């Protein structure tokens, strides 16, 4: 308080300033928050009609909130992490609330069964209750001064002070200090309530001519205590002010304080009224000497005042006034004997003054000290000892009495504590999600930069396959390349690259080539002595049996191929013919090493290496397949190309997979040109032409015709430089002219490349049939003919006693005859088989093929890359091929998904517009946080459901994988790794775009994090969530046979995961069974991570704990679990990819 304007020297008389010097008036504290500036700041929420029940603590004794009671019921209000709880409920309620919360004397907590948080016997002790006496002075007029201020004049000394209330406070003094006129035993709440009601509703006492004069202590020694009456927060505490109602029972401190009060009354009442002009100021006639009898005006006023009090005593039946205040037949009216006050004090009888003071003492309502600093709270911070996050900001913390106007001291305490928590401190953010997001974004940016540089270089610096760019390179045909590579054996990283052996080709002039672009004017004879070419492969007594077992029935065996024999010779084309169901494909698959089901028996010889199959399981079959695939190539009936791929890229990819990185820059370009030219596709025109076809989703890309696709399939296998070629219906879907041209091309390539070719063909034309060197004719799995076509006359003569027909097409007639056999009688039917098949394979050495035997390598060895650099090169080639064709050129895939992510993000932003924005810098309220949780849940729907749009793409990829795995160009894990990495890059881009749209539109900011950290954290969660969702779809697509089944299974899993995520029903409210299965839901961890990112460190952080979103409790831990799920799904996908193959 500040004091000015000395009035008299009798005692220190001063004019008191108002309590709020800024406004110049005395106001309640709530007026501060009615100011527009403070109200619009938005950082204060007032709960009306609400009472605190107890402070809430966690297991670490950290205050986390307050349990409250209001007309709407009980509830709990929680603070942000690192926030503070302040108790400002006064010297009575603050220690009571501490004890109800488990902080207090051990015996009190034990008595009422309150769980102890921290035992402290000082809680509730040191109650400082400054006493005061209320004295009425008769008045005939108002004091000078403001009609707004309450305390107008005051007198002060070292141990006591006094003040007089202004006229507008007189009536209120009836209630505030009115109980001071009552006997101590009757100072009850009922009395005060009745006084207040009489004043408010009836105006009782408002016209009183009494000025209330207060005399109060400044430095009392008496100390009391506060304790609980029960464990019910509704019950008021038991308060002992340290005084006794009997003088004989007073303590030394009580008597000291009472003596000080007697001095105060003597000084500030008896002497003050007699020796100052206060009575005159209150209306007594001027010129009074304050001696002898009271003047008439004063006597009359004095009598009226006593009558007014007596009237109140009669009306208030709940109150019993002291005799000192009641009207009497006679009363003192002389200055020399007493004072004109109510009660009246004798002038020279100190003992009687003491008795009156002792009976009229009452609390000043300025209690303090019950949570003494240094004993209950820390002196420096005012934090409650023994716990964390709990502070006291009222006068209960003071150690000594607060002088005169304690409200200013209380406000100062609040100001100091408030300044210490003016804003929420920035939380320590988690580095892991930020690093992950930065790595992902940097990888995407680097890849785009690399691709842009490559595109610019290819577009501006060079045009591939243009002759002017290759002027320094000597033109070479494919046969030149093949001959040069074939004359040597080259080891590449431990794997032998096989070329042609034993012959040398001479390129012919272009004018001697036919329409297919292949020189047929001269073919070098490479036959062995006796006119036959070297055998590269032969087989004998080959059979295939399928074992089936029906439940409840015995095992059944079905034989589809019976004792087939034959051989393949270098430079020859062998045709397999027969009616439908003749087991043509079965035989081709066995010989090509692609048979995946059935029991195979028979003997085989591949370039001098012998194999024997027993027919029991796959005994020896894998070794045979690896050996064959290491030196052969296979062209399926249905070729698989990416529609956006160019012809040159197909050949380059095949060569890179087979031989690794080229030694020279132009080597692959020369090979691509040569392969295309060799099959009649002009390299300059076709190398950069897209293949065309249907993209996943139904979009068509224009490209090659059916015949051109067949030639490209042949060109792609030529790049492998095979020794044997297996083809399943190369002419299927072609007209007779294109079929002949294609077969003529195949024939010439087989001769010039010294390749043994085995092809299945249906009803070839006579011209086409004439190109075959040998024929295998099958019917219902039986071999009718397996020999050179020149021996067909013997077949007709020995079995039909007729010559080769001339009036019908020979191929058609053979099919008719093969179809005519319902059953075979080995004695009646003479099967024609090349007799040399039964000879030892050592005979081939006479033809110079001994060197071939030394070149045979196990197919496994040719595919297991001992060189890490070569493996990485292959992985890069696959990644680049898939990136270009599935993403960069596939507008339907990229465009649709980009539009979906962007569109849905905009819709989410519009629906949940600014839901995370709050006026408070301390974060969201509980109600606001619930809306943010719904937003997070919707974002999880996007991350886990949008990948289902890629199911058609994954199924299309599975066909490519099955076809390419059959060629043995690369292990399946490379394909899977490239797909996962591509999805990671794509989802990083999409999630970054999603975060860039959703965060500002929805206002998903955490005020305790820097904006950049907030963005990167959210993006990282969306990236890993999308990656898990995409891998889940990929896994379903790989394992399940149809798109519909994959969609059904995947959507079911996601739906169950959503229901267990905690977004619809908090974990703490889940029934036991679903609560047990929450751990299997990946969406749980995504949702938790998003929730923690948005609420951690804010005022709504407790939602995380209340709903059970803290298992685990950090963003990083949730993300690591998601990555674990991702790797588990990737492993399952890899297992499924290992099973992806054509069932043959």
mmCIF file of C-alpha atoms in Angstrom, residues 8 90 116 136 149 286 306 346 470 498 511 627 630 653 684 715 729 788 842 875 879 1044 1067 1115 1125:
data_model
loop_
_atom_site.group_PDB
_atom_site.id
_atom_site.type_symbol
_atom_site.label_atom_id
_atom_site.label_comp_id
_atom_site.label_asym_id
_atom_site.label_seq_id
_atom_site.Cartn_x
_atom_site.Cartn_y
_atom_site.Cartn_z
ATOM 1 C CA UNK A 8 -2.656 15.214 11.896
ATOM 2 C CA UNK A 90 -6.716 -19.504 0.076
ATOM 3 C CA UNK A 116 -0.229 -40.755 0.381
ATOM 4 C CA UNK A 136 -19.471 1.806 15.074
ATOM 5 C CA UNK A 149 -13.394 3.983 -2.776
ATOM 6 C CA UNK A 286 -17.839 22.709 15.092
ATOM 7 C CA UNK A 306 -27.741 2.032 19.114
ATOM 8 C CA UNK A 346 -14.265 3.366 29.231
ATOM 9 C CA UNK A 470 27.794 -43.975 -84.806
ATOM 10 C CA UNK A 498 28.929 -68.807 -73.753
ATOM 11 C CA UNK A 511 21.310 -57.627 -101.833
ATOM 12 C CA UNK A 627 22.088 -76.747 -66.812
ATOM 13 C CA UNK A 630 22.346 -71.770 -68.531
ATOM 14 C CA UNK A 653 17.703 -55.027 -70.514
ATOM 15 C CA UNK A 684 17.068 -46.972 -86.740
ATOM 16 C CA UNK A 715 15.463 -60.536 -80.928
ATOM 17 C CA UNK A 729 3.930 -71.507 -80.729
ATOM 18 C CA UNK A 788 14.623 -86.187 -89.357
ATOM 19 C CA UNK A 842 30.877 -89.534 -76.971
ATOM 20 C CA UNK A 875 19.450 -54.248 -59.281
ATOM 21 C CA UNK A 879 15.000 -50.414 -60.775
ATOM 22 C CA UNK A 1044 -10.864 -59.571 -56.410
ATOM 23 C CA UNK A 1067 -8.107 -48.243 -25.995
ATOM 24 C CA UNK A 1115 6.783 -41.130 -32.195
ATOM 25 C CA UNK A 1125 5.781 -54.502 -39.806
#
